[in-house]
Amino acid sequence: QVQLVESGGGSAQAGGSLRLSCGASGWTHRFNSMGWFRQVPGKEREGVAGILTSGGTIYYADSVKGRFTISLDNAKNTLYLQMNSLKPEDTAMYYCAAGRWRGAPFSTSAYDYWGQGTQVTVSS
């Protein structure tokens, strides 16, 4: 069993910053990639950023490039998403995911395990 627990969500003003964390426990060697996704009501869950447990970044959404940074602390089994220069359109439920990456396009189908989600709200 793999469990993912997210924290760090909350409210921020436009131009501000937040850092999301995702702690992984259980059979953590069963995945080689982790990622962040976000979703708003009525829309599909979309990819934000992805990283290999070996350290290589595999994806950033165009909408967050230059503003968000994904990183992984393997010693702590913790994934991070540093979000700077926040915009109101970043408002969403953010989800942490883990899975076995085999070179497929970055999407929800590449991931087997999911966190509960943490809400991010950005006001203007």
PDB file of C-alpha atoms in Angstrom:
ATOM      1  CA  GLN A   1       0.000   0.000   0.000  1.00  0.00           C
ATOM      2  CA  VAL A   2       1.179   3.517  -0.870  1.00  0.00           C
ATOM      3  CA  GLN A   3      -0.260   6.530   0.923  1.00  0.00           C
ATOM      4  CA  LEU A   4       0.160  10.154  -0.138  1.00  0.00           C
ATOM      5  CA  VAL A   5      -0.670  12.985   2.255  1.00  0.00           C
ATOM      6  CA  GLU A   6      -0.685  16.588   1.066  1.00  0.00           C
ATOM      7  CA  SER A   7      -0.313  19.815   2.997  1.00  0.00           C
ATOM      8  CA  GLY A   8       0.457  23.482   2.414  1.00  0.00           C
ATOM      9  CA  GLY A   9      -2.656  24.611   0.601  1.00  0.00           C
ATOM     10  CA  GLY A  10      -4.497  27.743   1.574  1.00  0.00           C
ATOM     11  CA  SER A  11      -5.219  31.277   0.460  1.00  0.00           C
ATOM     12  CA  ALA A  12      -2.873  33.787  -1.114  1.00  0.00           C
ATOM     13  CA  GLN A  13      -3.085  37.082  -2.930  1.00  0.00           C
ATOM     14  CA  ALA A  14      -2.101  37.454  -6.562  1.00  0.00           C
ATOM     15  CA  GLY A  15       1.668  37.719  -6.803  1.00  0.00           C
ATOM     16  CA  GLY A  16       2.175  35.772  -3.600  1.00  0.00           C
ATOM     17  CA  SER A  17       3.679  32.348  -2.950  1.00  0.00           C
ATOM     18  CA  LEU A  18       2.732  28.990  -1.476  1.00  0.00           C
ATOM     19  CA  ARG A  19       4.599  25.706  -1.116  1.00  0.00           C
ATOM     20  CA  LEU A  20       2.740  22.420  -1.268  1.00  0.00           C
ATOM     21  CA  SER A  21       4.138  19.244   0.285  1.00  0.00           C
ATOM     22  CA  CYS A  22       3.267  15.602  -0.290  1.00  0.00           C
ATOM     23  CA  GLY A  23       4.564  12.917   2.053  1.00  0.00           C
ATOM     24  CA  ALA A  24       4.715   9.348   0.730  1.00  0.00           C
ATOM     25  CA  SER A  25       4.611   6.257   2.931  1.00  0.00           C
ATOM     26  CA  GLY A  26       4.246   2.511   2.515  1.00  0.00           C
ATOM     27  CA  TRP A  27       5.716   0.659  -0.459  1.00  0.00           C
ATOM     28  CA  THR A  28       7.410   3.731  -1.900  1.00  0.00           C
ATOM     29  CA  HIS A  29       9.742   1.696  -4.130  1.00  0.00           C
ATOM     30  CA  ARG A  30       6.736   0.694  -6.236  1.00  0.00           C
ATOM     31  CA  PHE A  31       6.874   3.994  -8.150  1.00  0.00           C
ATOM     32  CA  ASN A  32       9.560   5.910 -10.021  1.00  0.00           C
ATOM     33  CA  SER A  33       7.732   9.169 -10.679  1.00  0.00           C
ATOM     34  CA  MET A  34       5.641  11.700  -8.804  1.00  0.00           C
ATOM     35  CA  GLY A  35       3.614  14.623 -10.021  1.00  0.00           C
ATOM     36  CA  TRP A  36       1.205  17.416  -9.252  1.00  0.00           C
ATOM     37  CA  PHE A  37      -2.197  17.838 -10.885  1.00  0.00           C
ATOM     38  CA  ARG A  38      -4.964  20.362 -10.353  1.00  0.00           C
ATOM     39  CA  GLN A  39      -8.686  20.445 -10.969  1.00  0.00           C
ATOM     40  CA  VAL A  40     -11.521  22.966 -10.863  1.00  0.00           C
ATOM     41  CA  PRO A  41     -15.233  22.071 -10.887  1.00  0.00           C
ATOM     42  CA  GLY A  42     -16.501  21.144 -14.334  1.00  0.00           C
ATOM     43  CA  LYS A  43     -13.057  20.626 -15.866  1.00  0.00           C
ATOM     44  CA  GLU A  44     -10.696  17.692 -16.300  1.00  0.00           C
ATOM     45  CA  ARG A  45      -7.839  17.155 -13.911  1.00  0.00           C
ATOM     46  CA  GLU A  46      -4.791  18.708 -15.583  1.00  0.00           C
ATOM     47  CA  GLY A  47      -1.096  18.099 -15.167  1.00  0.00           C
ATOM     48  CA  VAL A  48       0.985  20.766 -13.455  1.00  0.00           C
ATOM     49  CA  ALA A  49       4.451  19.225 -13.080  1.00  0.00           C
ATOM     50  CA  GLY A  50       6.143  15.830 -12.943  1.00  0.00           C
ATOM     51  CA  ILE A  51       9.464  14.471 -11.713  1.00  0.00           C
ATOM     52  CA  LEU A  52      11.350  11.171 -11.664  1.00  0.00           C
ATOM     53  CA  THR A  53      12.499   9.777  -8.339  1.00  0.00           C
ATOM     54  CA  SER A  54      15.971   9.711  -9.906  1.00  0.00           C
ATOM     55  CA  GLY A  55      15.798  13.512 -10.034  1.00  0.00           C
ATOM     56  CA  GLY A  56      14.910  14.477 -13.581  1.00  0.00           C
ATOM     57  CA  THR A  57      11.994  16.803 -14.303  1.00  0.00           C
ATOM     58  CA  ILE A  58       9.670  15.366 -16.943  1.00  0.00           C
ATOM     59  CA  TYR A  59       6.928  17.986 -17.283  1.00  0.00           C
ATOM     60  CA  TYR A  60       5.769  21.532 -16.599  1.00  0.00           C
ATOM     61  CA  ALA A  61       2.515  22.924 -17.878  1.00  0.00           C
ATOM     62  CA  ASP A  62       3.025  25.967 -20.085  1.00  0.00           C
ATOM     63  CA  SER A  63       0.818  27.988 -17.769  1.00  0.00           C
ATOM     64  CA  VAL A  64       3.169  27.511 -14.797  1.00  0.00           C
ATOM     65  CA  LYS A  65       6.617  27.531 -16.418  1.00  0.00           C
ATOM     66  CA  GLY A  66       8.882  30.056 -14.747  1.00  0.00           C
ATOM     67  CA  ARG A  67       6.572  30.365 -11.734  1.00  0.00           C
ATOM     68  CA  PHE A  68       6.283  26.865 -10.228  1.00  0.00           C
ATOM     69  CA  THR A  69       9.086  24.474  -9.293  1.00  0.00           C
ATOM     70  CA  ILE A  70       8.715  20.762  -8.545  1.00  0.00           C
ATOM     71  CA  SER A  71      11.279  19.030  -6.353  1.00  0.00           C
ATOM     72  CA  LEU A  72      11.677  15.765  -4.460  1.00  0.00           C
ATOM     73  CA  ASP A  73      13.497  15.000  -1.224  1.00  0.00           C
ATOM     74  CA  ASN A  74      14.095  11.257  -1.482  1.00  0.00           C
ATOM     75  CA  ALA A  75      15.488  11.007   2.047  1.00  0.00           C
ATOM     76  CA  LYS A  76      12.204  12.333   3.426  1.00  0.00           C
ATOM     77  CA  ASN A  77       9.959  10.738   0.779  1.00  0.00           C
ATOM     78  CA  THR A  78       8.449  14.177   0.282  1.00  0.00           C
ATOM     79  CA  LEU A  79       7.418  15.937  -2.923  1.00  0.00           C
ATOM     80  CA  TYR A  80       7.173  19.722  -3.106  1.00  0.00           C
ATOM     81  CA  LEU A  81       5.614  22.294  -5.387  1.00  0.00           C
ATOM     82  CA  GLN A  82       6.922  25.819  -4.900  1.00  0.00           C
ATOM     83  CA  MET A  83       4.394  28.239  -6.382  1.00  0.00           C
ATOM     84  CA  ASN A  84       5.503  31.828  -6.955  1.00  0.00           C
ATOM     85  CA  SER A  85       3.850  34.766  -8.706  1.00  0.00           C
ATOM     86  CA  LEU A  86       0.450  33.223  -8.096  1.00  0.00           C
ATOM     87  CA  LYS A  87      -2.470  34.201 -10.301  1.00  0.00           C
ATOM     88  CA  PRO A  88      -6.216  33.892  -9.659  1.00  0.00           C
ATOM     89  CA  GLU A  89      -6.375  31.266 -12.423  1.00  0.00           C
ATOM     90  CA  ASP A  90      -4.130  29.037 -10.286  1.00  0.00           C
ATOM     91  CA  THR A  91      -7.092  28.537  -7.945  1.00  0.00           C
ATOM     92  CA  ALA A  92      -7.851  24.797  -7.890  1.00  0.00           C
ATOM     93  CA  MET A  93      -7.723  21.607  -5.899  1.00  0.00           C
ATOM     94  CA  TYR A  94      -4.153  20.329  -6.160  1.00  0.00           C
ATOM     95  CA  TYR A  95      -3.409  16.594  -6.087  1.00  0.00           C
ATOM     96  CA  CYS A  96      -0.196  14.686  -5.521  1.00  0.00           C
ATOM     97  CA  ALA A  97       0.324  11.483  -7.512  1.00  0.00           C
ATOM     98  CA  ALA A  98       2.836   8.635  -7.786  1.00  0.00           C
ATOM     99  CA  GLY A  99       3.300   5.865 -10.331  1.00  0.00           C
ATOM    100  CA  ARG A 100       5.499   3.823 -12.622  1.00  0.00           C
ATOM    101  CA  TRP A 101       6.744   6.080 -15.390  1.00  0.00           C
ATOM    102  CA  ARG A 102       7.497   4.386 -18.724  1.00  0.00           C
ATOM    103  CA  GLY A 103       7.944   7.394 -20.982  1.00  0.00           C
ATOM    104  CA  ALA A 104       4.276   7.943 -21.784  1.00  0.00           C
ATOM    105  CA  PRO A 105       2.863  11.464 -22.173  1.00  0.00           C
ATOM    106  CA  PHE A 106       2.307  13.140 -18.831  1.00  0.00           C
ATOM    107  CA  SER A 107      -1.279  12.455 -17.825  1.00  0.00           C
ATOM    108  CA  THR A 108      -3.406  11.074 -15.022  1.00  0.00           C
ATOM    109  CA  SER A 109      -3.245   7.607 -16.608  1.00  0.00           C
ATOM    110  CA  ALA A 110       0.475   7.360 -15.818  1.00  0.00           C
ATOM    111  CA  TYR A 111      -0.144   7.402 -12.077  1.00  0.00           C
ATOM    112  CA  ASP A 112      -1.444   4.702  -9.749  1.00  0.00           C
ATOM    113  CA  TYR A 113      -1.620   6.444  -6.376  1.00  0.00           C
ATOM    114  CA  TRP A 114      -3.257   9.733  -5.427  1.00  0.00           C
ATOM    115  CA  GLY A 115      -3.444  12.039  -2.452  1.00  0.00           C
ATOM    116  CA  GLN A 116      -6.634  13.516  -1.059  1.00  0.00           C
ATOM    117  CA  GLY A 117      -6.087  16.952  -2.577  1.00  0.00           C
ATOM    118  CA  THR A 118      -5.403  20.347  -1.038  1.00  0.00           C
ATOM    119  CA  GLN A 119      -7.233  23.538  -1.957  1.00  0.00           C
ATOM    120  CA  VAL A 120      -5.357  26.578  -3.271  1.00  0.00           C
ATOM    121  CA  THR A 121      -7.250  29.851  -3.576  1.00  0.00           C
ATOM    122  CA  VAL A 122      -5.671  32.960  -5.103  1.00  0.00           C
ATOM    123  CA  SER A 123      -7.466  36.285  -4.840  1.00  0.00           C
ATOM    124  CA  SER A 124      -6.896  39.404  -6.893  1.00  0.00           C
TER     125      SER A 124
END
